[in-house]
């Protein structure tokens, strides 16, 4: 295990800044997911840590040893880093075993050193050793690529969107296997991804890059529940932005009087409500917010219900995520309530009617993180 220390890292291409003053620490045995949309700089960050690119400024240290800094650039082969590319990059003319031992000294390659052990570590049977890579599924090839990376007993493992080419079911299965293998190997790892679910489910911490800057580094629960701003909230999941009025520890908006997750100054505010926080009551009471079901997107295990408020003049639509067995029929009138505390940010929209503020549902979309 090794720790990774990055301080004030910067990189430009053709005069265009790609990374700006990035600082990050990864503790030994931890997996940090670097999350960002296309063009945010996440792959460039990984390439700088690998040594594939030279940094313009800043310092990179692996286990206390500088590998990049002013006047210093340690080449990739001397950094003892295991690297897993997007599609594994296995050699098709070599067997699985020969791919795994490819980077080892000649004697270890001939002895197929640790092949059985490494295959077991990544959840593959030993009988796969003599198969060609093309006889394996995409997920199995990614596990072989990880085994090859771990064969070198690296100080650090870097994963560059390793599941992006897999279908949804295979992606989830492979993620689980890779996470277990990294934990069993006590590996320190950095995962680069644009997939929010991937980052939240795999990372001990998630670092979000936006336009070359780290905007928040925290554990997945804190990132999801307490994002730094509304744009970040929409990037890591669906969210509704509601105009409201803060008074003390509560905020009044078209969805009622809600508890705040953290204190902000009294006055106009932008309130963030997740669809899964909205509860539906088939028998609305007289004092509840009433709405009519307009449409239902059914996914089996759950459903996204679109509703139209019947009492608010400005706020028209609300989204609620419910269990698949609780889906209401279109046209049904239900009562709404919000469960749990909400996050709010001060707004400069002075004079807005808090009870009729516009609600905008923002989908979790990488393109929104600008």
mmCIF file of C-alpha atoms in Angstrom:
data_model
loop_
_atom_site.group_PDB
_atom_site.id
_atom_site.type_symbol
_atom_site.label_atom_id
_atom_site.label_comp_id
_atom_site.label_asym_id
_atom_site.label_seq_id
_atom_site.Cartn_x
_atom_site.Cartn_y
_atom_site.Cartn_z
ATOM 1 C CA UNK A 1 0.000 0.000 0.000
ATOM 2 C CA UNK A 2 1.123 3.535 -0.716
ATOM 3 C CA UNK A 3 -0.293 7.006 -0.370
ATOM 4 C CA UNK A 4 -0.657 9.432 -3.276
ATOM 5 C CA UNK A 5 -0.070 13.147 -2.710
ATOM 6 C CA UNK A 6 -0.863 15.731 -5.390
ATOM 7 C CA UNK A 7 -0.309 19.440 -4.743
ATOM 8 C CA UNK A 8 -1.094 22.442 -6.950
ATOM 9 C CA UNK A 9 -0.979 20.442 -10.171
ATOM 10 C CA UNK A 10 -1.471 22.318 -13.452
ATOM 11 C CA UNK A 11 -1.427 21.304 -17.112
ATOM 12 C CA UNK A 12 -2.195 23.125 -20.370
ATOM 13 C CA UNK A 13 -2.291 22.031 -23.999
ATOM 14 C CA UNK A 14 -1.814 24.624 -26.741
ATOM 15 C CA UNK A 15 -2.328 27.456 -24.290
ATOM 16 C CA UNK A 16 -5.619 25.970 -23.052
ATOM 17 C CA UNK A 17 -5.624 25.182 -19.324
ATOM 18 C CA UNK A 18 -6.868 21.639 -18.671
ATOM 19 C CA UNK A 19 -5.969 21.292 -14.976
ATOM 20 C CA UNK A 20 -5.805 24.239 -12.571
ATOM 21 C CA UNK A 21 -4.232 24.039 -9.111
ATOM 22 C CA UNK A 22 -5.397 20.483 -8.350
ATOM 23 C CA UNK A 23 -4.543 19.098 -4.910
ATOM 24 C CA UNK A 24 -5.563 15.633 -3.744
ATOM 25 C CA UNK A 25 -4.482 13.031 -1.189
ATOM 26 C CA UNK A 26 -5.255 9.313 -1.418
ATOM 27 C CA UNK A 27 -4.587 7.357 1.765
ATOM 28 C CA UNK A 28 -3.017 3.861 1.684
ATOM 29 C CA UNK A 29 -5.524 1.128 0.829
ATOM 30 C CA UNK A 30 -8.211 3.587 -0.251
ATOM 31 C CA UNK A 31 -9.949 3.942 -3.604
ATOM 32 C CA UNK A 32 -10.684 7.480 -4.754
ATOM 33 C CA UNK A 33 -12.990 7.980 -7.732
ATOM 34 C CA UNK A 34 -12.275 10.991 -9.943
ATOM 35 C CA UNK A 35 -15.663 11.991 -11.343
ATOM 36 C CA UNK A 36 -16.148 14.494 -14.136
ATOM 37 C CA UNK A 37 -17.836 15.126 -17.456
ATOM 38 C CA UNK A 38 -16.043 14.961 -20.799
ATOM 39 C CA UNK A 39 -13.359 17.631 -20.988
ATOM 40 C CA UNK A 40 -13.158 18.165 -17.232
ATOM 41 C CA UNK A 41 -9.509 17.035 -17.094
ATOM 42 C CA UNK A 42 -9.896 13.697 -15.331
ATOM 43 C CA UNK A 43 -7.974 11.608 -17.903
ATOM 44 C CA UNK A 44 -5.214 14.225 -18.043
ATOM 45 C CA UNK A 45 -4.894 13.971 -14.265
ATOM 46 C CA UNK A 46 -4.497 10.215 -14.520
ATOM 47 C CA UNK A 47 -1.894 10.529 -17.280
ATOM 48 C CA UNK A 48 0.126 12.957 -15.162
ATOM 49 C CA UNK A 49 0.117 10.545 -12.221
ATOM 50 C CA UNK A 50 1.157 7.694 -14.546
ATOM 51 C CA UNK A 51 3.935 9.799 -16.025
ATOM 52 C CA UNK A 52 2.544 9.667 -19.575
ATOM 53 C CA UNK A 53 2.456 13.502 -19.549
ATOM 54 C CA UNK A 54 4.670 16.100 -17.873
ATOM 55 C CA UNK A 55 3.065 18.523 -15.423
ATOM 56 C CA UNK A 56 3.450 22.258 -16.045
ATOM 57 C CA UNK A 57 3.409 22.968 -12.312
ATOM 58 C CA UNK A 58 2.796 21.213 -9.036
ATOM 59 C CA UNK A 59 4.065 18.123 -7.242
ATOM 60 C CA UNK A 60 3.170 14.422 -7.309
ATOM 61 C CA UNK A 61 4.454 12.069 -4.596
ATOM 62 C CA UNK A 62 3.881 8.324 -4.312
ATOM 63 C CA UNK A 63 4.531 6.895 -0.855
ATOM 64 C CA UNK A 64 6.493 10.012 0.037
ATOM 65 C CA UNK A 65 8.743 9.839 -3.017
ATOM 66 C CA UNK A 66 8.470 12.730 -5.519
ATOM 67 C CA UNK A 67 7.805 11.539 -9.078
ATOM 68 C CA UNK A 68 6.895 14.912 -10.597
ATOM 69 C CA UNK A 69 7.773 18.450 -9.653
ATOM 70 C CA UNK A 70 9.887 21.443 -10.676
ATOM 71 C CA UNK A 71 12.658 19.992 -12.839
ATOM 72 C CA UNK A 72 11.605 16.414 -12.026
ATOM 73 C CA UNK A 73 9.791 13.832 -14.156
ATOM 74 C CA UNK A 74 10.229 10.166 -13.213
ATOM 75 C CA UNK A 75 9.371 7.988 -16.249
ATOM 76 C CA UNK A 76 6.303 5.700 -16.034
ATOM 77 C CA UNK A 77 8.288 2.455 -15.807
ATOM 78 C CA UNK A 78 10.006 3.649 -12.628
ATOM 79 C CA UNK A 79 6.854 4.720 -10.780
ATOM 80 C CA UNK A 80 5.623 1.176 -9.954
ATOM 81 C CA UNK A 81 2.083 1.961 -11.031
ATOM 82 C CA UNK A 82 -0.453 -0.601 -12.238
ATOM 83 C CA UNK A 83 -2.575 0.798 -15.063
ATOM 84 C CA UNK A 84 -5.901 -0.596 -16.340
ATOM 85 C CA UNK A 85 -7.101 0.980 -19.592
ATOM 86 C CA UNK A 86 -10.671 1.389 -20.850
ATOM 87 C CA UNK A 87 -10.781 -1.864 -22.813
ATOM 88 C CA UNK A 88 -8.088 -3.851 -21.025
ATOM 89 C CA UNK A 89 -5.561 -3.580 -23.893
ATOM 90 C CA UNK A 90 -4.707 -7.272 -23.698
ATOM 91 C CA UNK A 91 -2.417 -8.822 -26.310
ATOM 92 C CA UNK A 92 -4.576 -11.049 -28.542
ATOM 93 C CA UNK A 93 -1.639 -13.280 -29.601
ATOM 94 C CA UNK A 94 -0.811 -14.176 -25.963
ATOM 95 C CA UNK A 95 -2.713 -16.461 -23.608
ATOM 96 C CA UNK A 96 -4.390 -15.101 -20.486
ATOM 97 C CA UNK A 97 -1.459 -16.333 -18.381
ATOM 98 C CA UNK A 98 1.123 -14.751 -20.676
ATOM 99 C CA UNK A 99 -0.795 -11.474 -20.586
ATOM 100 C CA UNK A 100 -0.780 -11.498 -16.783
ATOM 101 C CA UNK A 101 2.990 -12.086 -16.500
ATOM 102 C CA UNK A 102 3.930 -9.882 -19.454
ATOM 103 C CA UNK A 103 5.581 -7.140 -17.387
ATOM 104 C CA UNK A 104 7.535 -9.457 -15.099
ATOM 105 C CA UNK A 105 11.224 -10.417 -15.454
ATOM 106 C CA UNK A 106 11.929 -13.168 -17.995
ATOM 107 C CA UNK A 107 12.391 -15.927 -15.400
ATOM 108 C CA UNK A 108 9.069 -15.074 -13.712
ATOM 109 C CA UNK A 109 7.352 -15.015 -17.113
ATOM 110 C CA UNK A 110 8.601 -18.495 -17.940
ATOM 111 C CA UNK A 111 7.435 -19.802 -14.552
ATOM 112 C CA UNK A 112 4.060 -18.072 -14.958
ATOM 113 C CA UNK A 113 4.624 -16.652 -11.513
ATOM 114 C CA UNK A 114 1.452 -16.160 -9.405
ATOM 115 C CA UNK A 115 -0.943 -16.706 -12.342
ATOM 116 C CA UNK A 116 -3.280 -19.061 -10.444
ATOM 117 C CA UNK A 117 -3.211 -16.794 -7.397
ATOM 118 C CA UNK A 118 -3.983 -13.660 -9.415
ATOM 119 C CA UNK A 119 -6.796 -15.307 -11.377
ATOM 120 C CA UNK A 120 -8.385 -16.371 -8.106
ATOM 121 C CA UNK A 121 -7.904 -12.854 -6.725
ATOM 122 C CA UNK A 122 -9.910 -11.312 -9.581
ATOM 123 C CA UNK A 123 -12.585 -14.005 -9.406
ATOM 124 C CA UNK A 124 -11.641 -16.090 -12.457
ATOM 125 C CA UNK A 125 -11.017 -19.868 -12.585
ATOM 126 C CA UNK A 126 -7.494 -21.162 -13.079
ATOM 127 C CA UNK A 127 -8.643 -22.972 -16.242
ATOM 128 C CA UNK A 128 -8.720 -19.577 -17.999
ATOM 129 C CA UNK A 129 -4.910 -19.394 -17.942
ATOM 130 C CA UNK A 130 -4.382 -21.029 -21.353
ATOM 131 C CA UNK A 131 -7.286 -19.352 -23.124
ATOM 132 C CA UNK A 132 -6.821 -16.505 -25.604
ATOM 133 C CA UNK A 133 -8.272 -13.164 -24.396
ATOM 134 C CA UNK A 134 -10.781 -13.064 -27.251
ATOM 135 C CA UNK A 135 -12.417 -16.214 -25.843
ATOM 136 C CA UNK A 136 -13.398 -14.229 -22.727
ATOM 137 C CA UNK A 137 -16.250 -11.810 -22.202
ATOM 138 C CA UNK A 138 -15.547 -8.091 -21.906
ATOM 139 C CA UNK A 139 -15.887 -8.198 -18.137
ATOM 140 C CA UNK A 140 -13.554 -11.176 -17.856
ATOM 141 C CA UNK A 141 -10.975 -9.396 -20.006
ATOM 142 C CA UNK A 142 -11.093 -6.410 -17.656
ATOM 143 C CA UNK A 143 -10.436 -8.706 -14.711
ATOM 144 C CA UNK A 144 -7.422 -10.175 -16.544
ATOM 145 C CA UNK A 145 -6.172 -6.613 -17.153
ATOM 146 C CA UNK A 146 -6.443 -5.947 -13.423
ATOM 147 C CA UNK A 147 -4.598 -9.193 -12.653
ATOM 148 C CA UNK A 148 -1.807 -8.060 -14.999
ATOM 149 C CA UNK A 149 -1.627 -4.721 -13.199
ATOM 150 C CA UNK A 150 -1.487 -6.412 -9.780
ATOM 151 C CA UNK A 151 1.173 -8.917 -10.903
ATOM 152 C CA UNK A 152 3.791 -6.174 -10.657
ATOM 153 C CA UNK A 153 2.904 -5.553 -6.984
ATOM 154 C CA UNK A 154 2.409 -1.865 -7.774
ATOM 155 C CA UNK A 155 2.433 0.900 -5.202
ATOM 156 C CA UNK A 156 -0.638 2.393 -6.859
ATOM 157 C CA UNK A 157 -3.334 1.120 -9.257
ATOM 158 C CA UNK A 158 -4.918 3.515 -11.761
ATOM 159 C CA UNK A 159 -8.147 2.617 -13.571
ATOM 160 C CA UNK A 160 -9.103 4.692 -16.625
ATOM 161 C CA UNK A 161 -12.878 4.250 -17.146
ATOM 162 C CA UNK A 162 -12.374 0.464 -17.192
ATOM 163 C CA UNK A 163 -16.072 -0.444 -17.425
ATOM 164 C CA UNK A 164 -17.289 2.053 -20.035
ATOM 165 C CA UNK A 165 -17.369 -0.522 -22.886
ATOM 166 C CA UNK A 166 -19.470 -3.055 -20.929
ATOM 167 C CA UNK A 167 -23.246 -3.405 -20.922
ATOM 168 C CA UNK A 168 -25.148 -2.445 -17.776
ATOM 169 C CA UNK A 169 -25.474 -5.893 -16.184
ATOM 170 C CA UNK A 170 -21.873 -6.893 -16.927
ATOM 171 C CA UNK A 171 -20.635 -3.502 -15.732
ATOM 172 C CA UNK A 172 -22.203 -3.962 -12.286
ATOM 173 C CA UNK A 173 -20.839 -7.526 -11.942
ATOM 174 C CA UNK A 174 -17.339 -6.485 -13.021
ATOM 175 C CA UNK A 175 -17.324 -3.461 -10.711
ATOM 176 C CA UNK A 176 -18.092 -5.718 -7.766
ATOM 177 C CA UNK A 177 -15.320 -8.165 -8.705
ATOM 178 C CA UNK A 178 -12.735 -5.422 -9.251
ATOM 179 C CA UNK A 179 -13.606 -3.691 -5.979
ATOM 180 C CA UNK A 180 -13.242 -6.990 -4.089
ATOM 181 C CA UNK A 181 -9.909 -7.751 -5.790
ATOM 182 C CA UNK A 182 -8.463 -4.342 -4.965
ATOM 183 C CA UNK A 183 -9.557 -4.698 -1.341
ATOM 184 C CA UNK A 184 -8.078 -8.203 -1.098
ATOM 185 C CA UNK A 185 -4.784 -6.920 -2.504
ATOM 186 C CA UNK A 186 -4.770 -3.957 -0.072
ATOM 187 C CA UNK A 187 -4.232 -1.766 -3.120
ATOM 188 C CA UNK A 188 -4.315 2.012 -3.179
ATOM 189 C CA UNK A 189 -6.301 2.940 -6.259
ATOM 190 C CA UNK A 190 -7.588 5.871 -8.314
ATOM 191 C CA UNK A 191 -10.574 5.348 -10.607
ATOM 192 C CA UNK A 192 -11.421 7.833 -13.359
ATOM 193 C CA UNK A 193 -15.055 7.785 -14.499
ATOM 194 C CA UNK A 194 -17.907 9.899 -15.835
ATOM 195 C CA UNK A 195 -20.464 7.457 -14.366
ATOM 196 C CA UNK A 196 -21.967 8.839 -11.166
ATOM 197 C CA UNK A 197 -23.283 5.488 -9.918
ATOM 198 C CA UNK A 198 -19.873 3.929 -10.506
ATOM 199 C CA UNK A 199 -18.074 6.639 -8.541
ATOM 200 C CA UNK A 200 -20.551 6.618 -5.649
ATOM 201 C CA UNK A 201 -20.631 2.822 -5.324
ATOM 202 C CA UNK A 202 -16.881 2.153 -5.664
ATOM 203 C CA UNK A 203 -15.075 5.120 -4.151
ATOM 204 C CA UNK A 204 -14.193 5.500 -0.484
ATOM 205 C CA UNK A 205 -13.998 9.165 -1.479
ATOM 206 C CA UNK A 206 -15.184 10.902 -4.641
ATOM 207 C CA UNK A 207 -13.330 13.877 -6.122
ATOM 208 C CA UNK A 208 -15.370 15.891 -8.627
ATOM 209 C CA UNK A 209 -13.541 17.760 -11.377
ATOM 210 C CA UNK A 210 -15.194 20.714 -13.086
ATOM 211 C CA UNK A 211 -13.358 22.696 -15.772
ATOM 212 C CA UNK A 212 -10.003 21.475 -14.488
ATOM 213 C CA UNK A 213 -10.626 22.246 -10.800
ATOM 214 C CA UNK A 214 -11.603 19.987 -7.928
ATOM 215 C CA UNK A 215 -14.902 21.367 -6.651
ATOM 216 C CA UNK A 216 -15.547 18.827 -3.889
ATOM 217 C CA UNK A 217 -13.752 15.853 -2.363
ATOM 218 C CA UNK A 218 -15.761 13.848 0.150
ATOM 219 C CA UNK A 219 -17.225 10.459 0.932
ATOM 220 C CA UNK A 220 -20.099 9.418 -1.384
ATOM 221 C CA UNK A 221 -22.868 10.015 1.167
ATOM 222 C CA UNK A 222 -21.701 13.556 1.953
ATOM 223 C CA UNK A 223 -21.279 14.369 -1.741
ATOM 224 C CA UNK A 224 -24.816 13.232 -2.556
ATOM 225 C CA UNK A 225 -26.563 14.712 0.465
ATOM 226 C CA UNK A 226 -24.523 17.889 0.897
ATOM 227 C CA UNK A 227 -23.234 19.010 -2.516
ATOM 228 C CA UNK A 228 -21.343 22.277 -2.701
ATOM 229 C CA UNK A 229 -23.715 23.857 -5.235
ATOM 230 C CA UNK A 230 -26.834 23.140 -7.309
ATOM 231 C CA UNK A 231 -24.839 22.201 -10.422
ATOM 232 C CA UNK A 232 -22.966 19.564 -8.459
ATOM 233 C CA UNK A 233 -26.224 18.258 -6.982
ATOM 234 C CA UNK A 234 -27.677 17.739 -10.461
ATOM 235 C CA UNK A 235 -24.479 16.065 -11.639
ATOM 236 C CA UNK A 236 -24.629 13.299 -9.038
ATOM 237 C CA UNK A 237 -28.360 12.601 -9.352
ATOM 238 C CA UNK A 238 -31.760 14.006 -10.183
ATOM 239 C CA UNK A 239 -32.760 17.045 -8.177
ATOM 240 C CA UNK A 240 -35.542 19.609 -8.084
ATOM 241 C CA UNK A 241 -34.608 23.242 -7.474
ATOM 242 C CA UNK A 242 -37.369 25.068 -5.629
ATOM 243 C CA UNK A 243 -37.562 28.720 -4.656
ATOM 244 C CA UNK A 244 -38.089 29.144 -0.951
ATOM 245 C CA UNK A 245 -37.733 31.412 2.071
ATOM 246 C CA UNK A 246 -35.401 30.456 4.916
ATOM 247 C CA UNK A 247 -36.245 31.249 8.509
ATOM 248 C CA UNK A 248 -33.922 29.737 11.081
ATOM 249 C CA UNK A 249 -33.565 25.989 10.658
ATOM 250 C CA UNK A 250 -36.474 25.650 8.212
ATOM 251 C CA UNK A 251 -37.413 26.740 4.716
ATOM 252 C CA UNK A 252 -40.887 27.375 3.323
ATOM 253 C CA UNK A 253 -41.543 26.510 -0.315
ATOM 254 C CA UNK A 254 -44.253 25.086 -2.573
ATOM 255 C CA UNK A 255 -43.619 21.624 -1.092
ATOM 256 C CA UNK A 256 -44.279 22.781 2.457
ATOM 257 C CA UNK A 257 -42.161 23.801 5.426
ATOM 258 C CA UNK A 258 -39.011 21.693 5.335
ATOM 259 C CA UNK A 259 -36.085 21.077 7.672
ATOM 260 C CA UNK A 260 -32.653 22.275 6.532
ATOM 261 C CA UNK A 261 -29.653 19.943 6.488
ATOM 262 C CA UNK A 262 -27.358 22.881 7.301
ATOM 263 C CA UNK A 263 -27.919 26.474 8.391
ATOM 264 C CA UNK A 264 -27.773 29.352 5.907
ATOM 265 C CA UNK A 265 -28.739 32.998 6.259
ATOM 266 C CA UNK A 266 -32.430 33.911 6.431
ATOM 267 C CA UNK A 267 -33.994 35.077 3.195
ATOM 268 C CA UNK A 268 -34.664 33.840 -0.360
ATOM 269 C CA UNK A 269 -33.100 30.483 -1.153
ATOM 270 C CA UNK A 270 -32.770 27.782 -3.786
ATOM 271 C CA UNK A 271 -33.946 24.538 -2.197
ATOM 272 C CA UNK A 272 -32.700 21.161 -3.503
ATOM 273 C CA UNK A 273 -35.122 18.242 -3.220
ATOM 274 C CA UNK A 274 -34.325 14.746 -4.492
ATOM 275 C CA UNK A 275 -37.215 12.826 -6.140
ATOM 276 C CA UNK A 276 -36.704 9.923 -3.716
ATOM 277 C CA UNK A 277 -37.455 12.311 -0.830
ATOM 278 C CA UNK A 278 -40.987 12.969 -2.128
ATOM 279 C CA UNK A 279 -43.563 10.709 -0.525
ATOM 280 C CA UNK A 280 -47.006 10.113 -2.052
ATOM 281 C CA UNK A 281 -50.173 9.609 -0.012
ATOM 282 C CA UNK A 282 -53.072 7.970 -1.865
ATOM 283 C CA UNK A 283 -55.518 9.501 0.636
ATOM 284 C CA UNK A 284 -54.463 13.172 0.894
ATOM 285 C CA UNK A 285 -55.489 15.035 4.012
ATOM 286 C CA UNK A 286 -56.849 18.558 3.935
ATOM 287 C CA UNK A 287 -53.566 20.195 4.965
ATOM 288 C CA UNK A 288 -51.259 18.337 2.560
ATOM 289 C CA UNK A 289 -49.887 19.522 -0.759
ATOM 290 C CA UNK A 290 -52.113 18.005 -3.444
ATOM 291 C CA UNK A 291 -50.985 16.940 -6.902
ATOM 292 C CA UNK A 292 -52.231 14.971 -9.874
ATOM 293 C CA UNK A 293 -50.238 12.169 -11.485
ATOM 294 C CA UNK A 294 -49.403 13.135 -15.081
ATOM 295 C CA UNK A 295 -47.033 10.376 -16.214
ATOM 296 C CA UNK A 296 -45.140 7.352 -14.922
ATOM 297 C CA UNK A 297 -41.789 5.989 -16.115
ATOM 298 C CA UNK A 298 -41.737 2.410 -14.835
ATOM 299 C CA UNK A 299 -38.368 0.641 -14.330
ATOM 300 C CA UNK A 300 -39.533 -2.483 -12.493
ATOM 301 C CA UNK A 301 -37.791 -2.049 -9.151
ATOM 302 C CA UNK A 302 -38.880 1.597 -9.005
ATOM 303 C CA UNK A 303 -40.610 4.293 -11.040
ATOM 304 C CA UNK A 304 -40.342 8.025 -11.642
ATOM 305 C CA UNK A 305 -43.703 9.728 -11.229
ATOM 306 C CA UNK A 306 -44.345 13.144 -12.787
ATOM 307 C CA UNK A 307 -46.986 15.198 -10.983
ATOM 308 C CA UNK A 308 -48.737 18.537 -11.411
ATOM 309 C CA UNK A 309 -49.377 20.593 -8.291
ATOM 310 C CA UNK A 310 -52.984 21.629 -7.876
ATOM 311 C CA UNK A 311 -52.514 24.491 -5.412
ATOM 312 C CA UNK A 312 -49.386 26.387 -6.474
ATOM 313 C CA UNK A 313 -49.617 29.180 -9.030
ATOM 314 C CA UNK A 314 -45.993 29.301 -10.199
ATOM 315 C CA UNK A 315 -44.581 25.867 -9.473
ATOM 316 C CA UNK A 316 -46.204 23.397 -11.831
ATOM 317 C CA UNK A 317 -44.421 20.039 -11.797
ATOM 318 C CA UNK A 318 -42.798 17.695 -9.280
ATOM 319 C CA UNK A 319 -41.013 14.365 -9.678
ATOM 320 C CA UNK A 320 -41.214 11.536 -7.164
ATOM 321 C CA UNK A 321 -39.323 8.243 -7.183
ATOM 322 C CA UNK A 322 -41.365 5.402 -5.715
ATOM 323 C CA UNK A 323 -41.059 1.640 -5.351
ATOM 324 C CA UNK A 324 -42.276 -0.354 -8.341
ATOM 325 C CA UNK A 325 -45.169 -1.887 -6.425
ATOM 326 C CA UNK A 326 -46.449 1.548 -5.319
ATOM 327 C CA UNK A 327 -46.941 3.133 -8.741
ATOM 328 C CA UNK A 328 -50.083 5.315 -8.866
ATOM 329 C CA UNK A 329 -52.209 5.450 -12.006
ATOM 330 C CA UNK A 330 -52.105 8.570 -14.225
ATOM 331 C CA UNK A 331 -54.856 10.974 -13.282
ATOM 332 C CA UNK A 332 -54.800 10.005 -9.601
ATOM 333 C CA UNK A 333 -54.829 12.858 -7.076
ATOM 334 C CA UNK A 334 -52.339 12.293 -4.257
ATOM 335 C CA UNK A 335 -50.868 14.147 -1.321
ATOM 336 C CA UNK A 336 -47.183 15.117 -1.245
ATOM 337 C CA UNK A 337 -44.714 15.345 1.581
ATOM 338 C CA UNK A 338 -40.921 15.631 1.713
ATOM 339 C CA UNK A 339 -39.000 13.213 3.916
ATOM 340 C CA UNK A 340 -35.700 14.203 5.504
ATOM 341 C CA UNK A 341 -33.750 17.439 5.576
ATOM 342 C CA UNK A 342 -33.007 19.401 2.397
ATOM 343 C CA UNK A 343 -30.035 21.440 1.219
ATOM 344 C CA UNK A 344 -30.507 25.100 0.327
ATOM 345 C CA UNK A 345 -28.336 27.877 -1.059
ATOM 346 C CA UNK A 346 -28.928 31.632 -0.701
ATOM 347 C CA UNK A 347 -30.679 33.214 -3.679
ATOM 348 C CA UNK A 348 -30.679 36.812 -4.915
ATOM 349 C CA UNK A 349 -34.267 36.532 -6.137
ATOM 350 C CA UNK A 350 -35.620 38.982 -3.595
ATOM 351 C CA UNK A 351 -39.372 39.398 -3.621
ATOM 352 C CA UNK A 352 -40.172 35.910 -4.971
ATOM 353 C CA UNK A 353 -43.283 34.285 -3.587
ATOM 354 C CA UNK A 354 -41.768 31.306 -1.772
ATOM 355 C CA UNK A 355 -44.951 29.289 -1.900
ATOM 356 C CA UNK A 356 -45.225 29.511 -5.680
ATOM 357 C CA UNK A 357 -41.565 29.366 -6.699
ATOM 358 C CA UNK A 358 -40.625 27.689 -9.965
ATOM 359 C CA UNK A 359 -39.473 24.098 -9.642
ATOM 360 C CA UNK A 360 -37.022 22.748 -12.185
ATOM 361 C CA UNK A 361 -36.096 19.071 -12.274
ATOM 362 C CA UNK A 362 -32.470 18.589 -13.267
ATOM 363 C CA UNK A 363 -31.464 15.062 -14.325
ATOM 364 C CA UNK A 364 -28.177 13.580 -13.247
ATOM 365 C CA UNK A 365 -26.298 14.411 -16.446
ATOM 366 C CA UNK A 366 -22.580 14.693 -16.984
ATOM 367 C CA UNK A 367 -23.169 17.482 -19.472
ATOM 368 C CA UNK A 368 -24.551 19.696 -16.757
ATOM 369 C CA UNK A 369 -21.306 19.923 -14.797
ATOM 370 C CA UNK A 370 -19.858 23.037 -16.402
#
